[in-house]
Tab-separated table of C-alpha atoms and ligand atoms in Angstrom:
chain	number	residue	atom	x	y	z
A	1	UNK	CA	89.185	169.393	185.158
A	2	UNK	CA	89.699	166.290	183.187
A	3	UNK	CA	93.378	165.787	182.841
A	4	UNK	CA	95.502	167.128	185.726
A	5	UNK	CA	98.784	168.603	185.626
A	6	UNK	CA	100.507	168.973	188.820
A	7	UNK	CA	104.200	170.792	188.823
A	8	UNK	CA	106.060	170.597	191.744
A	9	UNK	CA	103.915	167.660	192.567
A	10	UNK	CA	106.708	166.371	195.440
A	11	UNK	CA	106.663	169.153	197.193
A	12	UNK	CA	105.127	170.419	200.272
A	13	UNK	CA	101.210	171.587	198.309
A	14	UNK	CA	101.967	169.252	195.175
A	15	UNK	CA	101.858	165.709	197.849
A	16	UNK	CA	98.481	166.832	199.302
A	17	UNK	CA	96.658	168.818	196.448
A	18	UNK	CA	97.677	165.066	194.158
A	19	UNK	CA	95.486	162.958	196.581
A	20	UNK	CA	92.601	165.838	196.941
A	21	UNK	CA	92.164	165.806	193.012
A	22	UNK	CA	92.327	162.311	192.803
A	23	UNK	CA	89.633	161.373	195.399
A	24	UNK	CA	87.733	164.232	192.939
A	25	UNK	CA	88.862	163.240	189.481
A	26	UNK	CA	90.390	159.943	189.520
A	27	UNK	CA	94.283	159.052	189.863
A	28	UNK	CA	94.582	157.706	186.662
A	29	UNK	CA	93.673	161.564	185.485
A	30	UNK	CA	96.334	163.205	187.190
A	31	UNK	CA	100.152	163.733	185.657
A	32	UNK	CA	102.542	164.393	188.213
A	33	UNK	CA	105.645	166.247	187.095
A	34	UNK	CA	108.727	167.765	189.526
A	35	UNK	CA	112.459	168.042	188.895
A	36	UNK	CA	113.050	164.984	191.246
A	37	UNK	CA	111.800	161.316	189.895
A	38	UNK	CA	108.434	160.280	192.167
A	39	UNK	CA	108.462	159.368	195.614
A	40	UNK	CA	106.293	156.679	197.115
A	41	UNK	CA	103.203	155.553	197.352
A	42	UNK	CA	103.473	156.093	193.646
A	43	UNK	CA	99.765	156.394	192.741
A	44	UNK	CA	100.142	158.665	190.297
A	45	UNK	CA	101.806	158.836	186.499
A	46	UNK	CA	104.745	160.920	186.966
A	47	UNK	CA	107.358	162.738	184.591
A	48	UNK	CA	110.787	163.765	185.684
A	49	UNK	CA	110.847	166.861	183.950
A	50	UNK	CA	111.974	170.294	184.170
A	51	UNK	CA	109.768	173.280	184.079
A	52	UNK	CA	111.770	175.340	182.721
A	53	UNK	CA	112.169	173.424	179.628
A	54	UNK	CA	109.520	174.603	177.205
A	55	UNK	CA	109.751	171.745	174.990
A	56	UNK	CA	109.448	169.121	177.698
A	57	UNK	CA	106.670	170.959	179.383
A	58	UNK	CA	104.801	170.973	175.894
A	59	UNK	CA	105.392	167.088	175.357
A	60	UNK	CA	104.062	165.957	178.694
A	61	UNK	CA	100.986	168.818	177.840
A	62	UNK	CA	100.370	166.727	174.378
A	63	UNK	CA	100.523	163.514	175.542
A	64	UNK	CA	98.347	163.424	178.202
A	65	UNK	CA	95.733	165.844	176.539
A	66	UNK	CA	95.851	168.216	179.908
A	67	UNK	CA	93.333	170.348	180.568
A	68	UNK	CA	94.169	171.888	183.585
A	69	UNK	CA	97.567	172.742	185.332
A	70	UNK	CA	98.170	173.247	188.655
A	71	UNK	CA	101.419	175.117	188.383
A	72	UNK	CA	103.289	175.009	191.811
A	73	UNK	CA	106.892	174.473	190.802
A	74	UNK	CA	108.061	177.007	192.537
A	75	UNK	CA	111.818	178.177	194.734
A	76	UNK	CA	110.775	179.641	198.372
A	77	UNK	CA	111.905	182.883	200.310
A	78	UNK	CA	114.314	181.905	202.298
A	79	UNK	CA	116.003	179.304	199.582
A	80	UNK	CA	115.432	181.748	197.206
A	81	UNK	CA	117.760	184.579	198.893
A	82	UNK	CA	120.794	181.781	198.531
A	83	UNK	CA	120.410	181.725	195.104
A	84	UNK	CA	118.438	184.467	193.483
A	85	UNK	CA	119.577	183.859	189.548
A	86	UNK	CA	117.519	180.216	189.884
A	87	UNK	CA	114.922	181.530	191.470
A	88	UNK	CA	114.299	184.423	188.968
A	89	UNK	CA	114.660	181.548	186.064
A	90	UNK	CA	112.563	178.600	187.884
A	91	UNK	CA	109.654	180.831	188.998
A	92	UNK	CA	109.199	182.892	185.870
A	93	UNK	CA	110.748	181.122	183.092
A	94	UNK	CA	108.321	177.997	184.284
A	95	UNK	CA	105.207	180.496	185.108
A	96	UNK	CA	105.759	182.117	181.663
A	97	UNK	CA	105.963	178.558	179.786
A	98	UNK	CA	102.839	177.410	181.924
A	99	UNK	CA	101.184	180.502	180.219
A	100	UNK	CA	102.478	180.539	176.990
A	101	UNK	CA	101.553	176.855	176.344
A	102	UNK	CA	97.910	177.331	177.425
A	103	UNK	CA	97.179	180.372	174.840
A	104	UNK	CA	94.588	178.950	172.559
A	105	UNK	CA	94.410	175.894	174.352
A	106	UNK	CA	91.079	176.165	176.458
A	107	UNK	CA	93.761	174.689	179.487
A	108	UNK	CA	93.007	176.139	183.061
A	109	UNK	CA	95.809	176.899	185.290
A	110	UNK	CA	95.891	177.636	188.917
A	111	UNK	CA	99.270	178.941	190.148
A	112	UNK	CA	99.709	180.355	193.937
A	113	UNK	CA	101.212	183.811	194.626
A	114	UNK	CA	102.061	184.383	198.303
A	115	UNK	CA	102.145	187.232	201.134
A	116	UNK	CA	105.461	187.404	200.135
A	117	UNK	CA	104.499	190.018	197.389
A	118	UNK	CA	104.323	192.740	200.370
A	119	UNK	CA	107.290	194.824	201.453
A	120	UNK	CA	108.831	196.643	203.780
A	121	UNK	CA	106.402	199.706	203.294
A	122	UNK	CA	102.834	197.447	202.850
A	123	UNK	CA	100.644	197.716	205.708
A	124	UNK	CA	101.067	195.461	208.272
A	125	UNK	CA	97.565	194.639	209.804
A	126	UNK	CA	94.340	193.887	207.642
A	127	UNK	CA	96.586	194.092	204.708
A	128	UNK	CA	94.804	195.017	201.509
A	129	UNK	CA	94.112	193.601	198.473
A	130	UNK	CA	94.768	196.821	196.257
A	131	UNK	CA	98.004	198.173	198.500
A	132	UNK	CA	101.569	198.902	198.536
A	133	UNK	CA	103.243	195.752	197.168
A	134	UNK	CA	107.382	196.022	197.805
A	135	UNK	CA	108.784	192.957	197.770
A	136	UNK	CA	112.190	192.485	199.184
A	137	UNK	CA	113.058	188.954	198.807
A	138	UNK	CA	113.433	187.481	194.952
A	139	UNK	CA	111.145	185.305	195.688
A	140	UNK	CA	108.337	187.993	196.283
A	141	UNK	CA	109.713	189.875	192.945
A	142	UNK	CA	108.759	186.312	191.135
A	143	UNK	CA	105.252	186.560	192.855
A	144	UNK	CA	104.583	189.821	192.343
A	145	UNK	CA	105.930	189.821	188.660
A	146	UNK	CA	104.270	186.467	188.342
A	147	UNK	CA	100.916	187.865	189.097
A	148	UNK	CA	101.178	191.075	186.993
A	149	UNK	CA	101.993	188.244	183.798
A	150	UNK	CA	98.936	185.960	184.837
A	151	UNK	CA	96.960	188.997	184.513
A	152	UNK	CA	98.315	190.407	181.238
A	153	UNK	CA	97.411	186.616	179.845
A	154	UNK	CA	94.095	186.634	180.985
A	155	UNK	CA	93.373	189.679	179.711
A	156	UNK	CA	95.097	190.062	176.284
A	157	UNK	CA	94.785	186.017	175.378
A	158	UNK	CA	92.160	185.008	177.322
A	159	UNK	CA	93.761	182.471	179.429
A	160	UNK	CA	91.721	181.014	182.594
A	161	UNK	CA	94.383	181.358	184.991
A	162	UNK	CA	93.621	181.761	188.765
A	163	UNK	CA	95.348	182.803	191.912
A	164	UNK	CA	95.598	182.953	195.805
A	165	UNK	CA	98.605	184.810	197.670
A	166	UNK	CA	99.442	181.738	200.037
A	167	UNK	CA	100.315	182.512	203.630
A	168	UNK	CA	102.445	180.181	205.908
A	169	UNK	CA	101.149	176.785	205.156
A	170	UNK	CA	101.668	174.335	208.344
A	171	UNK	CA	101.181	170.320	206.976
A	172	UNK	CA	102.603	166.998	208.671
A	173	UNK	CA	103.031	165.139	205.119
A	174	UNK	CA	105.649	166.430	203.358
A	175	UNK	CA	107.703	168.948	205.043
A	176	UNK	CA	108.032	172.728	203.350
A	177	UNK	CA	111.284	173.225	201.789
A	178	UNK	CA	113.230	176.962	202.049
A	179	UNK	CA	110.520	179.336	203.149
A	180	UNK	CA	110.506	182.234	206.111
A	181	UNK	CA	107.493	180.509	207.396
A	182	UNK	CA	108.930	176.976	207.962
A	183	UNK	CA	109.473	177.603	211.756
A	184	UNK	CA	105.680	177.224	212.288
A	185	UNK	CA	106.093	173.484	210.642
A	186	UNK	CA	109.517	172.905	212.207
A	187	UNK	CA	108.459	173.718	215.865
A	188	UNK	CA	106.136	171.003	215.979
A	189	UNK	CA	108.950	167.948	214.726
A	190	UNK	CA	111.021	169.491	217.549
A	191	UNK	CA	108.408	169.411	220.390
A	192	UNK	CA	107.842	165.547	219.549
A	193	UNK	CA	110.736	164.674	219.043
A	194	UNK	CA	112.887	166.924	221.666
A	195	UNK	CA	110.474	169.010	223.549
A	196	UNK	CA	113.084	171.733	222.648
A	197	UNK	CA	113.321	173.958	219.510
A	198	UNK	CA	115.096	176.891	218.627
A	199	UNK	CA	113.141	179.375	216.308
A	200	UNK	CA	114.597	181.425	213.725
A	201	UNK	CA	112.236	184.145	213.954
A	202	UNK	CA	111.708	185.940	217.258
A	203	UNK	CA	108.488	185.065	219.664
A	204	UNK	CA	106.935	188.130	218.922
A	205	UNK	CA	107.023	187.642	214.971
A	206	UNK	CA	103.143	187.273	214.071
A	207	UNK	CA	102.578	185.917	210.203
A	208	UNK	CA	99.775	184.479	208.369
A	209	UNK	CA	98.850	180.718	208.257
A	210	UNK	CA	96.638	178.727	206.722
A	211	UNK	CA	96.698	174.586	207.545
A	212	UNK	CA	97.125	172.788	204.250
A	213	UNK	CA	94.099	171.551	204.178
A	214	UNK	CA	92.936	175.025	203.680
A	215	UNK	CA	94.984	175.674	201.237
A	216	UNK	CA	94.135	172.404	199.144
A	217	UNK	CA	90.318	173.197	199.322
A	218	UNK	CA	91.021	176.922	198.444
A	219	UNK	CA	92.777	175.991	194.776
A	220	UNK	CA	90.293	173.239	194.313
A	221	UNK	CA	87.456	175.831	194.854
A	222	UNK	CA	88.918	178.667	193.106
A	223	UNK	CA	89.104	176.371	190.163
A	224	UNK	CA	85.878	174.935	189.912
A	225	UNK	CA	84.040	178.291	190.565
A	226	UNK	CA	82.448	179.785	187.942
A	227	UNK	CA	84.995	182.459	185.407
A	228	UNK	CA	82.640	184.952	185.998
A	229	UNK	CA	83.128	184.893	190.109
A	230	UNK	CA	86.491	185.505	189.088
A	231	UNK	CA	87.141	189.368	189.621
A	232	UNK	CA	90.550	189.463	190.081
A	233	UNK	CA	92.971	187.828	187.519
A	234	UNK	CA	96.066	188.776	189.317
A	235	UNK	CA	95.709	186.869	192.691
A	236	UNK	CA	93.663	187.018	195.772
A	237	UNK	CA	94.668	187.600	199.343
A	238	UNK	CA	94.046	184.319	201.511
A	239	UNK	CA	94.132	184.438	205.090
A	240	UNK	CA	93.372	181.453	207.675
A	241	UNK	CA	94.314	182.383	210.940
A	242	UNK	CA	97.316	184.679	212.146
A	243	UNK	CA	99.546	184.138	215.414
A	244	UNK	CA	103.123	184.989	216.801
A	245	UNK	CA	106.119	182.395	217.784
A	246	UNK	CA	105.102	182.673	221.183
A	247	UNK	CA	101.400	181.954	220.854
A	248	UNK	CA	102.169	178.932	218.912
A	249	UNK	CA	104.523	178.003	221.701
A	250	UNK	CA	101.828	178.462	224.014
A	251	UNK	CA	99.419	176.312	222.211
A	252	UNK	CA	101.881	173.506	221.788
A	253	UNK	CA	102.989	173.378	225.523
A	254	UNK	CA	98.824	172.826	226.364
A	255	UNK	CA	99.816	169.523	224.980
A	256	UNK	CA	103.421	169.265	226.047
A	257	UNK	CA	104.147	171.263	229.074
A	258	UNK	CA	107.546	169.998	229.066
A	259	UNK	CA	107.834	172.343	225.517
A	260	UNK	CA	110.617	174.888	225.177
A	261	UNK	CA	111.276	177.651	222.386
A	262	UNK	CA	114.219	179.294	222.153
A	263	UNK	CA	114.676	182.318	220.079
A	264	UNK	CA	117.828	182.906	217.510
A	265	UNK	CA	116.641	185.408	214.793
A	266	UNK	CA	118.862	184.711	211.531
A	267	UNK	CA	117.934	186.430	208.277
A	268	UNK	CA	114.808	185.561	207.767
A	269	UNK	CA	113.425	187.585	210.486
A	270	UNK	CA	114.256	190.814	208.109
A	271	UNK	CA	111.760	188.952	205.473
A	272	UNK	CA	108.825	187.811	208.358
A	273	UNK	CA	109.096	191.639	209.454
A	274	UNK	CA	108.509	192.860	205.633
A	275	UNK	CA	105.304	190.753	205.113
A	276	UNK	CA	102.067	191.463	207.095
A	277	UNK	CA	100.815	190.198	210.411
A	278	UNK	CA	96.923	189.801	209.117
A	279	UNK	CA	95.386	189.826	205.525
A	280	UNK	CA	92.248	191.779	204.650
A	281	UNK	CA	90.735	188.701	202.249
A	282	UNK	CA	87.431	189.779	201.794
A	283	UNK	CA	87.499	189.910	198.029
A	284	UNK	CA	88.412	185.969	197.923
A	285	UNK	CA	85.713	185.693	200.669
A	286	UNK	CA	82.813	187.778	198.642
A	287	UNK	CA	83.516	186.303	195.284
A	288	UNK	CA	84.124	183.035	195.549
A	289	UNK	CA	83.181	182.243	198.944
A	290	UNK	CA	86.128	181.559	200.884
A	291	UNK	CA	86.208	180.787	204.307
A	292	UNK	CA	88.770	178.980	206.218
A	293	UNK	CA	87.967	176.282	208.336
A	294	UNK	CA	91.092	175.555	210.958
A	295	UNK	CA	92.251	178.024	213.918
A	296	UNK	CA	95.297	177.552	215.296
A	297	UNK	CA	93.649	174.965	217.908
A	298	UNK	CA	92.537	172.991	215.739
A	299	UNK	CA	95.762	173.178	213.315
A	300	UNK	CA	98.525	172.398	216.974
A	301	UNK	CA	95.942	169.506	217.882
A	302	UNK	CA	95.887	167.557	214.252
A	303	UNK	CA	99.659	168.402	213.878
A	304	UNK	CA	100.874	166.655	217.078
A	305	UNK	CA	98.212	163.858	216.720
A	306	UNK	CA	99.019	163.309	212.730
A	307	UNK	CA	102.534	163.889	213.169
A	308	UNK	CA	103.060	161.542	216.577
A	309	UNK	CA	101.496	158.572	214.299
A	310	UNK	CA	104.093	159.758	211.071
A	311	UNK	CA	106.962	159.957	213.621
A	312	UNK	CA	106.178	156.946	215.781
A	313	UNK	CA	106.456	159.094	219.290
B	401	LIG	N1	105.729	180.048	202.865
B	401	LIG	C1	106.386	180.907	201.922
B	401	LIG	C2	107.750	181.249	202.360
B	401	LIG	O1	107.961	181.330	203.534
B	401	LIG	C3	105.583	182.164	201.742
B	401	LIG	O2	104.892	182.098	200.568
B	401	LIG	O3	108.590	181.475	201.555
């Protein structure tokens, strides 16, 4: 990991995972790219570009001599369902160009699949790695696709290319942008800044989540373990910690008693009830020694303190 890559680098991963490289590599080795032109503190290089553009994508490659890609330009679930043509094009065209660019190039890629891959008919509770996979949503087609083409490169032209099937991920930096899981970010803007906050999933909804901080350690260690630890070349099951509306509701009014959910189920509750409640992730935990260091304590107590400061409440 010389020269850093980052797609999607504005986004909700891209912000944090940028400044966790850099403290390891060096700013001035990291390229951020994203559809959207930088946004402050600009410590980075950045290039407006398009991931879906082959030949743009294999400029900014060439120039900077990258040796690594984090690859996490990406459409969500819920976004995703409003416009399923884009998603299909930004989440495999850019995955595909990612891959195709590397072959023969000695250029590491990490690139994050997502519980979303499960379905409908995917067991619910201690989901397996090796299981059912069904997706519903476009988005989880993209994943599960996704993963099937980051194996098929690994194995037929060698690429290093590395996975983790993200749960929710709850961060006070940059806010999450079209995903089924955003409630368990949203709920805690709402409880500062209203004490009031009206969830589009139903209390009893349990999902997966992982506090970014988690997550940003989990890519950086997948990557810098050795390619023989590496089992599985599709992606791994993550998990963190799993809880419901209500017992995140719960936690938060410990803090702020005054704190009131509502429940309005829209359509996403169709695509939290067709993922699993809790992830079997032994594999990731056995091979490359995963473990997960924040409950969902610890995650309600640094969001509300972290996110008081960023809000001024
Ligand atoms: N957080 C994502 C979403 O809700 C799941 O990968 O779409």
């Amino acid at each position: 990991m010389k020269n850093i890559l980052i797609t999607g680098v504005n986004g909700q991963i891209g912000s944090e995972l940028s400044e966790k490289l850099g403290a390891l590599v060096g700013l001035e080795n990291i390229v951020g790219m994203d559809l959207r032109p930088a946004t402050p503190p600009y410590q980075i290089t950045h290039e407006t570009v398009d991931v879906t553009k082959k030949e743009a994508l294999r400029q900014v490659i060439e120039k900077y001599n990258i040796d690594t890609i984090f690859h996490l330009a990406s459409l969500l679930s819920a976004r995703g369902e409003m416009n399923p043509d884009q998603t299909w094009e930004v989440n495999m065209t850019g995955l595909k160009n990612v891959l195709d660019l590397s072959r023969g190039k000695n250029i590491k890629i990490f690139w994050p699949s997502s519980i979303a891959v499960f379905g409908p008919t995917s067991p619910k509770e201690n989901t397996p790695q090796n299981t059912v996979v069904d997706p519903n949503t476009m988005y989880g087609i993209t994943k599960r696709a996704g993963e099937l083409l980051c194996q098929y490169y690994a194995g037929k032209f060698h690429v290093d290319v590395r996975s983790v099937r993200y749960p929710g991920i709850i961060s006070y930096k940059t806010e999450p942008g079209g995903g089924t899981t955003d409630y368990a970010v949203e709920i805690f803007y709402e409880a500062i800044r209203n004490k009031i906050y009206t969830c589009f999933v139903g209390g009893e909804t349990c999902l997966p989540m992982m506090y970014m901080d988690d997550a940003v350690r989990s890519a950086i260690e997948i990557m810098q373990a050795d390619p023989e630890q590496i089992k599985i070349r599709s992606s791994y099951n993550l998990a963190a910690v799993s809880f419901t509306a209500e017992e995140l509701t719960a936690e938060i009014k410990k803090n702020i008693p005054e704190f009131k959910c509502n429940y309005a189920p829209d359509f996403r509750q169709k695509i939290a009830d067709s993922w699993p409640k809790t992830i079997d992730d032994s594999c990731a935990r056995d091979d490359w020694n995963w473990q997960h260091e924040f409950d969902l304590a610890g995650i309600t107590k640094i969001m509300l303190e972290k996110l008081r400061e960023k809000l001024k409440l």
